[in-house]
PDB file of C-alpha atoms and ligand atoms in Angstrom:
ATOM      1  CA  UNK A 954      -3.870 -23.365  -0.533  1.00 86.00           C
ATOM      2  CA  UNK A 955      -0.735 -21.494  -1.517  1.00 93.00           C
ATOM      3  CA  UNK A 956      -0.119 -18.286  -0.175  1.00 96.00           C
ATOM      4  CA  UNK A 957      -0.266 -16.632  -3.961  1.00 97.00           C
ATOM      5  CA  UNK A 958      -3.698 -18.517  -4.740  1.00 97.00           C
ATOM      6  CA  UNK A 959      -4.971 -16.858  -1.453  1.00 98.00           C
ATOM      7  CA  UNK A 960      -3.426 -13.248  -2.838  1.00 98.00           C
ATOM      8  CA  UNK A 961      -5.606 -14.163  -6.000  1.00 98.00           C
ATOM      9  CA  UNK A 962      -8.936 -15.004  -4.422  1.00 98.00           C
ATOM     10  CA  UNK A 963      -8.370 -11.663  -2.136  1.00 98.00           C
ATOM     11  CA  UNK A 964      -7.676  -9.766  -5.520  1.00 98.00           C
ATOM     12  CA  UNK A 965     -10.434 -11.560  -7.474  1.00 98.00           C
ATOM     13  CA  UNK A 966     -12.929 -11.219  -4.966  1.00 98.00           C
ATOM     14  CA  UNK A 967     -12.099  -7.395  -4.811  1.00 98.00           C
ATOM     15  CA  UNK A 968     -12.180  -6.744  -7.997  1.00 98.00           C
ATOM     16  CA  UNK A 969     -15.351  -8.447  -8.687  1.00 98.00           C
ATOM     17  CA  UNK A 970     -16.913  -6.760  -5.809  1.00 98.00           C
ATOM     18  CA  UNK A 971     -15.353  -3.195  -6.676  1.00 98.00           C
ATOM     19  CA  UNK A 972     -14.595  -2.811  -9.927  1.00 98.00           C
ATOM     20  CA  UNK A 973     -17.908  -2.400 -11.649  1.00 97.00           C
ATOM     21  CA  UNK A 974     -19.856  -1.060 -14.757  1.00 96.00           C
ATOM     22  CA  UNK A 975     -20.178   2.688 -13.435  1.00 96.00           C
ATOM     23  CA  UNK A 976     -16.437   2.396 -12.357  1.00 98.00           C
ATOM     24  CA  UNK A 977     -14.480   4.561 -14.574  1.00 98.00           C
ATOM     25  CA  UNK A 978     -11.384   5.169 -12.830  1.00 98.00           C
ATOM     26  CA  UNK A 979      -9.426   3.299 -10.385  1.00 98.00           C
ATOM     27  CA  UNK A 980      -6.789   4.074  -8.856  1.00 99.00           C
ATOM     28  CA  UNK A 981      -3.808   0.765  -9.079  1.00 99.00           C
ATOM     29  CA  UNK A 982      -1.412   0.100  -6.336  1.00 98.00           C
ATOM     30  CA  UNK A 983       2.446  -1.968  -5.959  1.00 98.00           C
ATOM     31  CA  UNK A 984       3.295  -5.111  -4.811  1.00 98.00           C
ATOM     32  CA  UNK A 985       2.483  -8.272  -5.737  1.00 98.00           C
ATOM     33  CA  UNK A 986      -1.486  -8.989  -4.463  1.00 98.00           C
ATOM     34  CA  UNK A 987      -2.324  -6.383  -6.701  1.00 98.00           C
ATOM     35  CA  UNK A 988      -1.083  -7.757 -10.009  1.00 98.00           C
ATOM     36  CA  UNK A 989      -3.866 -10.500  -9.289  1.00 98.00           C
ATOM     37  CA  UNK A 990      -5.874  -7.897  -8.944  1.00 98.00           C
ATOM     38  CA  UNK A 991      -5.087  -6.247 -12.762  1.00 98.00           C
ATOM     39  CA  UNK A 992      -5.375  -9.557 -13.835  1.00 98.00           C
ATOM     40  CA  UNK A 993      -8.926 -10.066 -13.028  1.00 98.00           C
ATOM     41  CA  UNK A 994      -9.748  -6.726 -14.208  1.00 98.00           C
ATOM     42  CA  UNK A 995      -7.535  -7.440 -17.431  1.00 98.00           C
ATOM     43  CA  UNK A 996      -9.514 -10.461 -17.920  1.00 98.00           C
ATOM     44  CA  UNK A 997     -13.099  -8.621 -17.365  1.00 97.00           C
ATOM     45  CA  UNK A 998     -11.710  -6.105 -20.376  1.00 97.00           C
ATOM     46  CA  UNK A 999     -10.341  -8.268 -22.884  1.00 96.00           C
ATOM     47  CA  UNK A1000     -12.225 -11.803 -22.282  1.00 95.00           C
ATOM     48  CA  UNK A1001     -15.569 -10.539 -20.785  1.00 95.00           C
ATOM     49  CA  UNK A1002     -15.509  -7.217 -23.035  1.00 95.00           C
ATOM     50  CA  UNK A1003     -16.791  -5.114 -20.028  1.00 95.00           C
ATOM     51  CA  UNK A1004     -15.608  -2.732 -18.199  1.00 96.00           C
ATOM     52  CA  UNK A1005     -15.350  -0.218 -21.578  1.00 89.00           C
ATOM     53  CA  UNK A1006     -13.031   2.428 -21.324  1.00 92.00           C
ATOM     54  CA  UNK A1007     -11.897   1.723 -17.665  1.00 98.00           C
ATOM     55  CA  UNK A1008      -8.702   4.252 -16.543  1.00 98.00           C
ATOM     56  CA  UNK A1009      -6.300   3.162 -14.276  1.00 98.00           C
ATOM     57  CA  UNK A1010      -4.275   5.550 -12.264  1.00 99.00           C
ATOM     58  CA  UNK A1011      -1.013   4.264 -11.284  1.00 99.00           C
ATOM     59  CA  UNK A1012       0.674   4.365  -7.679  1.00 98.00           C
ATOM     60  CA  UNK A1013       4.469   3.409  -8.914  1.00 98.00           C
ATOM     61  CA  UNK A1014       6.819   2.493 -12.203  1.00 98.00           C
ATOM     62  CA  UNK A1015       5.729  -0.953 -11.252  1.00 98.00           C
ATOM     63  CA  UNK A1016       1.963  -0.148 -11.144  1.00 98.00           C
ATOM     64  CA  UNK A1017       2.422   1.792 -14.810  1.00 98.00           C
ATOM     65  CA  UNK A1018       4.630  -1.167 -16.303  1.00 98.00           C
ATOM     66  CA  UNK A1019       1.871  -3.638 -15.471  1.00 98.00           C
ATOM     67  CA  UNK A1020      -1.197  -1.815 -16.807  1.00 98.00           C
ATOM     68  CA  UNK A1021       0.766  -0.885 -19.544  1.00 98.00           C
ATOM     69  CA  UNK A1022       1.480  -4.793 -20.179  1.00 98.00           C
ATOM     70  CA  UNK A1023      -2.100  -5.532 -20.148  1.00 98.00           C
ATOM     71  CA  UNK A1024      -2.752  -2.783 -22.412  1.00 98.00           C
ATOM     72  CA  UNK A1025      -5.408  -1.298 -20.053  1.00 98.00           C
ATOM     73  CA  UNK A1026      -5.925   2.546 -20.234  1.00 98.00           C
ATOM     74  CA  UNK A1027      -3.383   4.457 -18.222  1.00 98.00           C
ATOM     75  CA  UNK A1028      -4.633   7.507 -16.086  1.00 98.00           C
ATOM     76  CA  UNK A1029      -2.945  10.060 -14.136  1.00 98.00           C
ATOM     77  CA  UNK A1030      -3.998  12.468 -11.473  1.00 98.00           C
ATOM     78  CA  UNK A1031      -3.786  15.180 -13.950  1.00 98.00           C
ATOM     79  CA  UNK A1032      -6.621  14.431 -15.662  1.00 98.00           C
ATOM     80  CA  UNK A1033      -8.400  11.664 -13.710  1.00 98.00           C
ATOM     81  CA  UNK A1034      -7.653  13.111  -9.824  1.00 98.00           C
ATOM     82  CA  UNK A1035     -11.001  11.931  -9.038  1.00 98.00           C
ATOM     83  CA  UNK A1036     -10.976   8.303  -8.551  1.00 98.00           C
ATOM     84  CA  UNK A1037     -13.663   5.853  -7.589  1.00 98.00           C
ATOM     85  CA  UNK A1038     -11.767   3.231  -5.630  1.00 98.00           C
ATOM     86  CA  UNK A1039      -8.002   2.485  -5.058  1.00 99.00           C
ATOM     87  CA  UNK A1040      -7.213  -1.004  -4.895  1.00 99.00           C
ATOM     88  CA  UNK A1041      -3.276  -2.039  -2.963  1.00 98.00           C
ATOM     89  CA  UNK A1042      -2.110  -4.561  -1.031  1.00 98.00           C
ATOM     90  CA  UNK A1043      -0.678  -4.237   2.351  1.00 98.00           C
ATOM     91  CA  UNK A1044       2.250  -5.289   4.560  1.00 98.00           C
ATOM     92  CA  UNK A1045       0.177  -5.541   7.892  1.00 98.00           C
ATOM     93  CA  UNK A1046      -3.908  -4.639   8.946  1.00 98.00           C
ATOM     94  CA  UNK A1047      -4.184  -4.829  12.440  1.00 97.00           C
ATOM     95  CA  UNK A1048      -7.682  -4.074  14.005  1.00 97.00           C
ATOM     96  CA  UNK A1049      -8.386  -0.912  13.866  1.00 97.00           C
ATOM     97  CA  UNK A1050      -7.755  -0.844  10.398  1.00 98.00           C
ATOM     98  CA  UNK A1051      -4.385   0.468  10.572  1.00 98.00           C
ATOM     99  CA  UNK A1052      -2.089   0.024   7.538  1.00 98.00           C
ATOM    100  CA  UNK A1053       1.444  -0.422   7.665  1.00 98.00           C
ATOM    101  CA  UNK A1054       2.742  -0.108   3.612  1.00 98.00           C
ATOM    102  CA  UNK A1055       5.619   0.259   1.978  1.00 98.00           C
ATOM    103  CA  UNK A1056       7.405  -3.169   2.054  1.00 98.00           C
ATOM    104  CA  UNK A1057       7.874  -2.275  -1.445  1.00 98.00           C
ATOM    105  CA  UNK A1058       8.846   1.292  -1.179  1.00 98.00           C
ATOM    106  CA  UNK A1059       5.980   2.809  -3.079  1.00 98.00           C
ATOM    107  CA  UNK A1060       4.017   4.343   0.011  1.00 98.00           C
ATOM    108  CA  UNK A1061       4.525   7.883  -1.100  1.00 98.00           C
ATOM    109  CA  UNK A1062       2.641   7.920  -4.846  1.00 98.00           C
ATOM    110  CA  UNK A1063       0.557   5.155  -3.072  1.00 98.00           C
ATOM    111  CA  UNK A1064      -0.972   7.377  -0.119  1.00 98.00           C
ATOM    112  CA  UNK A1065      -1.403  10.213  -2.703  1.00 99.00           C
ATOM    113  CA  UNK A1066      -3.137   7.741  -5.259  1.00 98.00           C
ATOM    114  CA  UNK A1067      -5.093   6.686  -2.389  1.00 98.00           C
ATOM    115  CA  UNK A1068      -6.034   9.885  -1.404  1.00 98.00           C
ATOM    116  CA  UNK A1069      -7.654  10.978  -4.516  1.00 98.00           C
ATOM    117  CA  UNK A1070      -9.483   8.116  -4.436  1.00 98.00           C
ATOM    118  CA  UNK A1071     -13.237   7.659  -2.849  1.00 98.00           C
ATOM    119  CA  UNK A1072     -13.148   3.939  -1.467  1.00 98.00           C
ATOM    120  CA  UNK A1073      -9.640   2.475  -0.557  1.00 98.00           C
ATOM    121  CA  UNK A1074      -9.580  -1.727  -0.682  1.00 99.00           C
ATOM    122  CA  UNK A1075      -7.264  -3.598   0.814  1.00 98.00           C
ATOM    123  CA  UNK A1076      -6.328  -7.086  -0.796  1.00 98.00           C
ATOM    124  CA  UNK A1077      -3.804  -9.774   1.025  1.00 98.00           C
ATOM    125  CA  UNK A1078      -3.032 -12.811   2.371  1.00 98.00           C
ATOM    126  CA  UNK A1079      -3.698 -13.947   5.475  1.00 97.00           C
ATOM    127  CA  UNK A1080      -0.278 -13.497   6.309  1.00 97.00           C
ATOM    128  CA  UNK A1081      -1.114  -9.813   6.719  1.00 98.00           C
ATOM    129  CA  UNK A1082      -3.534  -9.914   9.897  1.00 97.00           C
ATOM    130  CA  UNK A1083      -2.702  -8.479  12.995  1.00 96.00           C
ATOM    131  CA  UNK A1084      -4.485  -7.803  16.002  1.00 94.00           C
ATOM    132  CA  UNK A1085      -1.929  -5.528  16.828  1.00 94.00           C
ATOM    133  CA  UNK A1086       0.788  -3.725  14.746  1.00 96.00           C
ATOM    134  CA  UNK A1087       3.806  -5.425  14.342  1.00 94.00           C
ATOM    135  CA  UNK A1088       2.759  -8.898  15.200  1.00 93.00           C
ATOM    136  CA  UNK A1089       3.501 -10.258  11.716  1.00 94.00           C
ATOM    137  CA  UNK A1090       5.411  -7.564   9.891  1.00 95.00           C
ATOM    138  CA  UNK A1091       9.068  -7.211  11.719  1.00 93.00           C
ATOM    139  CA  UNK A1092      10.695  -4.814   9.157  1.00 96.00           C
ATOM    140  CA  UNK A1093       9.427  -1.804  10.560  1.00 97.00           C
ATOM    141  CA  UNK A1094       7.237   1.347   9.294  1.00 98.00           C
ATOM    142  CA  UNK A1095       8.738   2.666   6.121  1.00 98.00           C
ATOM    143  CA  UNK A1096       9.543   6.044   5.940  1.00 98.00           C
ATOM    144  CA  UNK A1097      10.163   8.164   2.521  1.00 99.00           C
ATOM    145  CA  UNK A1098      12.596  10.711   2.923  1.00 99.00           C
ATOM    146  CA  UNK A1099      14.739  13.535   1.455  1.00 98.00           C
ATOM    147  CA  UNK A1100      17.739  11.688   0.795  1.00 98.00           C
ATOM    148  CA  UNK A1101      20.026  14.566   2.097  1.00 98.00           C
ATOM    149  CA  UNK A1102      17.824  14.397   5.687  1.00 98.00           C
ATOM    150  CA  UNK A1103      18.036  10.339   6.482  1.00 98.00           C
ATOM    151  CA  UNK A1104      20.150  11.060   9.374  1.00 98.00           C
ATOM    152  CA  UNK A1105      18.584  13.650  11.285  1.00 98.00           C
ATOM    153  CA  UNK A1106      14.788  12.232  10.353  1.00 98.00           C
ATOM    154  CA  UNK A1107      16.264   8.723  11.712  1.00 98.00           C
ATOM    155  CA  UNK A1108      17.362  10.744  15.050  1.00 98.00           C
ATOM    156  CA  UNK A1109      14.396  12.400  15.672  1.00 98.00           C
ATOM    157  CA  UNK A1110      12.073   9.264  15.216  1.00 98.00           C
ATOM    158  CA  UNK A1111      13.859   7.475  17.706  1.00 98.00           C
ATOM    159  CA  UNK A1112      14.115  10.422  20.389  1.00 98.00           C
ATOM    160  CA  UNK A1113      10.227  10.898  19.935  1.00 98.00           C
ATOM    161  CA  UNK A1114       9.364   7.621  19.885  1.00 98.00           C
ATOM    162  CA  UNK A1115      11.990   5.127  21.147  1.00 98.00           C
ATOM    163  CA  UNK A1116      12.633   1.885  18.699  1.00 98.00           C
ATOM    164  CA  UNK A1117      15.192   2.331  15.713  1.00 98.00           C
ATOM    165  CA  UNK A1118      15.358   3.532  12.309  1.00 98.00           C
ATOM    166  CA  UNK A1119      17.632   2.574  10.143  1.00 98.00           C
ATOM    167  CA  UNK A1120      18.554   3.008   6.123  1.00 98.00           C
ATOM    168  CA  UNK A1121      17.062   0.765   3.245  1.00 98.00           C
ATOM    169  CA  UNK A1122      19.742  -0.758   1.375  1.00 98.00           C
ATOM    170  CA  UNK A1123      19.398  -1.995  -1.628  1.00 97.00           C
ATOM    171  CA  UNK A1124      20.290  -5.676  -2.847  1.00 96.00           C
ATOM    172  CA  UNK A1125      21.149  -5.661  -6.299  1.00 96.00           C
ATOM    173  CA  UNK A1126      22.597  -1.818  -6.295  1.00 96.00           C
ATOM    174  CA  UNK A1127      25.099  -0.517  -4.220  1.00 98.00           C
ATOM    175  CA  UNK A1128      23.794   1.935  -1.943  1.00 98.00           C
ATOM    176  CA  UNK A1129      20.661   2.621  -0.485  1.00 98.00           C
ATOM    177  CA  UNK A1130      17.274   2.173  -2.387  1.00 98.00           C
ATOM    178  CA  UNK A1131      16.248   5.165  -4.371  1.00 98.00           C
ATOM    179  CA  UNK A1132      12.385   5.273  -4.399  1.00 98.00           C
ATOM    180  CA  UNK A1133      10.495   5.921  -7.860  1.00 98.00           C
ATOM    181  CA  UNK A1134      10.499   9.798  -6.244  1.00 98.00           C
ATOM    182  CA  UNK A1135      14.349   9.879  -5.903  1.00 98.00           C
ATOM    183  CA  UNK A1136      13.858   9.341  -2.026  1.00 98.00           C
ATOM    184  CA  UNK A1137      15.446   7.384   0.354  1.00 99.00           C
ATOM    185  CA  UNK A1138      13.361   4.635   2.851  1.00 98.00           C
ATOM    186  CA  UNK A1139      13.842   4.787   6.421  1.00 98.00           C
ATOM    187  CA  UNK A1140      11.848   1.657   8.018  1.00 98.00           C
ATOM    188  CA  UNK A1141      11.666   2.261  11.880  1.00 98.00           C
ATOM    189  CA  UNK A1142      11.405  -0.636  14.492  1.00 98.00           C
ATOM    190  CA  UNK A1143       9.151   0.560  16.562  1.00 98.00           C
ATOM    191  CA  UNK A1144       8.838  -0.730  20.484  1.00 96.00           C
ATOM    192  CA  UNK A1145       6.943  -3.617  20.241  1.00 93.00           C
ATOM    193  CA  UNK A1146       5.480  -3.808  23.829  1.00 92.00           C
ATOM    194  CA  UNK A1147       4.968   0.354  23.528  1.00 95.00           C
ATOM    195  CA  UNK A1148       1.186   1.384  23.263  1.00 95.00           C
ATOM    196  CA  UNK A1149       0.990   4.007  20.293  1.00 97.00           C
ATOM    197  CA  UNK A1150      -1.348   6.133  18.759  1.00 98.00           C
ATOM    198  CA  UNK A1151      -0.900   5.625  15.106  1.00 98.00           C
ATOM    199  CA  UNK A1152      -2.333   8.979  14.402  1.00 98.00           C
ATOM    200  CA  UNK A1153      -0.593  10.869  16.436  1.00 98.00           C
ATOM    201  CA  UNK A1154       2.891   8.762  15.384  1.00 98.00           C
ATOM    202  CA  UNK A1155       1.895   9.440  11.855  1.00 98.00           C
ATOM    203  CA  UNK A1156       1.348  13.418  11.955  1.00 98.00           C
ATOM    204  CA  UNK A1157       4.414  13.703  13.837  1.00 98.00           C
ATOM    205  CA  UNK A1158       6.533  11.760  12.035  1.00 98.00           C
ATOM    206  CA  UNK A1159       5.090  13.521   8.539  1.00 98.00           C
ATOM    207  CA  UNK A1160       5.759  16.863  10.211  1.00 98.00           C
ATOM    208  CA  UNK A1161       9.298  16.300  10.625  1.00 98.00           C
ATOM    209  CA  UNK A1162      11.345  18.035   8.082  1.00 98.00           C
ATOM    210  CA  UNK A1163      12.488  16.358   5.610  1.00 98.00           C
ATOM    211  CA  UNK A1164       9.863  13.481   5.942  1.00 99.00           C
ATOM    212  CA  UNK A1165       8.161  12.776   2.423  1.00 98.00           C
ATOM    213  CA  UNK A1166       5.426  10.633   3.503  1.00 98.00           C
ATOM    214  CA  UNK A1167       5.034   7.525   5.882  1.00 98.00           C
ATOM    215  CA  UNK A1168       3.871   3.694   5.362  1.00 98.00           C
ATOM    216  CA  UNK A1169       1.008   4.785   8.245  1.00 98.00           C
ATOM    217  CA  UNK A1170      -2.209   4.253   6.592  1.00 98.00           C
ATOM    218  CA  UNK A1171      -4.881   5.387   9.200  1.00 98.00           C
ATOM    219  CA  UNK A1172      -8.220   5.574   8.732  1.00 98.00           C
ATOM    220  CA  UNK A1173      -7.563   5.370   5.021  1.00 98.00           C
ATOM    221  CA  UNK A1174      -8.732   1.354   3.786  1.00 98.00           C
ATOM    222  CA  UNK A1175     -12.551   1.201   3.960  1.00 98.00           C
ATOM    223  CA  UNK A1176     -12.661  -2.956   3.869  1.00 98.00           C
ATOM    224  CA  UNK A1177      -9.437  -6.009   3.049  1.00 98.00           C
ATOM    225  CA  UNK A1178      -9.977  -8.718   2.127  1.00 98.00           C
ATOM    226  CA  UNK A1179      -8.006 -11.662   3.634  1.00 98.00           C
ATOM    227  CA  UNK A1180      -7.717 -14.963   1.354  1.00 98.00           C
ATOM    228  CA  UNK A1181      -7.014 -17.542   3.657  1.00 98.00           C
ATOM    229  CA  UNK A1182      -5.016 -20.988   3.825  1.00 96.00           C
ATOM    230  CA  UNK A1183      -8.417 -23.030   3.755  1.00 97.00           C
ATOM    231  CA  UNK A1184      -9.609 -21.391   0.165  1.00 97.00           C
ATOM    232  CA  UNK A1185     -11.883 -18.715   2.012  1.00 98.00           C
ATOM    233  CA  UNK A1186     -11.648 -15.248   2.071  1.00 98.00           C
ATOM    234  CA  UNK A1187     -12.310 -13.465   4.934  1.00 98.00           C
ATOM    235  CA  UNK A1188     -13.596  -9.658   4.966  1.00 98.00           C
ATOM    236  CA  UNK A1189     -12.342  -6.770   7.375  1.00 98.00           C
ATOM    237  CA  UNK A1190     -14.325  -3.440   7.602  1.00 95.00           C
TER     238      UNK A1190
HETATM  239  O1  DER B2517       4.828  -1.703  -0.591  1.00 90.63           O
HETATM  240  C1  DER B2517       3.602  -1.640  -0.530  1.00 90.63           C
HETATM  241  O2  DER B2517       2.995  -0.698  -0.008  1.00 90.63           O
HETATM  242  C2  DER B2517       2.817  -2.834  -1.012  1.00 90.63           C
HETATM  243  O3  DER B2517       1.510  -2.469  -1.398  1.00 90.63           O
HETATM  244  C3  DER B2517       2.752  -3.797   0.159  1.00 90.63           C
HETATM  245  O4  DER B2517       2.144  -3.130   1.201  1.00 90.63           O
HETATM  246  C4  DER B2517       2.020  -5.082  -0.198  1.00 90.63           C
HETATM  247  O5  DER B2517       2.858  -5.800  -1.043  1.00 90.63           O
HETATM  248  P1  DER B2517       2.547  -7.344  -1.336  1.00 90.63           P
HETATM  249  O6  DER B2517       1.174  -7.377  -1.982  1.00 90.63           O
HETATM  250  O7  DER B2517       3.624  -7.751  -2.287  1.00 90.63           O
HETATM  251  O8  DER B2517       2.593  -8.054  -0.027  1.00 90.63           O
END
């Protein structure tokens, strides 16, 4: 099947396993799984008439825009800080559960979002598996950062941990990509054939001044699911 019907089943399957009757808020995240994923919970509202009163707590501008075009109920952690279970995509899940996020350059309201949130679920294609970190996703770990620090946070990543950072530029704007934050993205090549421990990498690399947030999600996502080529979908816990 096509790689976006395999998104949807991930999202579908989710959604249906996730977002319930005594779910009241969940948290929404960026990218383009998880429109599949307001979709199906879009269609449980307004078809099905459940899911009454459902808030959804957005993780980006993109994330708002599209519960706000399905005229779902739109949360925020002011008032709904508690939430029952974040739903995002990801860029790679090797297997240990490791994240990498950010291909989109929402990881910073995203890891917050998910933080808030009691259950995090992972939806993708299988595109996204890994045994091993950086197998399938060559762009590097995003990094939000102050813009005014880039250089030095790009410096210091590399002396700590070898590999090489560089600027996200955008396409259709001169300059560098401004995040929804008014950040800049750093995405760091990391040495492929170097063993790491992705905790350690990420504290470090958050510590570093100047360092907003990283696309590092460790021990956050408590299951993804995978929909795969043959129509399946295959769970990771
Ligand atoms: O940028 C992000 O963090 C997105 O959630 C990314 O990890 C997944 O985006 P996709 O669903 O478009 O592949």
């Amino acid at each position: 099947i096509a790689l976006d019907a395999a998104k949807k089943l991930a999202a579908i399957t989710a959604v249906d396993q996730w977002v319930t009757e005594e779910t009241k808020v969940v948290g929404i995240g960026s990218g383009s799984t998880v429109v599949f994923a307001v979709e199906r919970i879009a269609e449980r509202v307004w078809k099905d008439g459940a899911l009454a009163d459902i808030i959804c707590v957005p993780s980006s501008y993109q994330a708002r825009l599209l519960i706000l075009d399905h005229n779902l109920t739109l949360g925020d952690l002011d008032r709904h800080s508690k939430i029952d279970v974040y739903i995002d995509g990801a860029d790679e899940v090797d297997n240990a559960m490791v994240l990498i996020k950010g291909g989109g350059g929402c990881l910073l309201q995203e890891k917050i979002v998910a933080s808030c949130a009691k259950k995090m679920i992972v939806i993708a294609d299988y595109t996204k598996k890994s045994l091993r970190l950086g197998e399938q996703w060559c762009r590097g770990i995003p990094i939000e950062v102050s813009p005014q620090a880039h250089v030095p946070v790009k410096l210091k990543i590399e002396e700590l941990f070898g590999g090489h950072a560089e600027l996200r530029v955008a396409l259709m704007k001169a300059g560098p990509i401004v995040t929804d934050n008014g950040n800049f993205l750093i995405d760091w090549k990391f040495v492929a054939k170097r063993e790491y421990n992705w905790d350690e990498v990420n504290r470090a690399i958050t510590m570093i001044p100047g360092v907003m947030e990283t696309g590092l999600f460790v021990d956050m996502a408590i299951k993804c699911y995978f929909g795969m080529a043959d129509g399946t979908v295959k769970v990771q816990n």
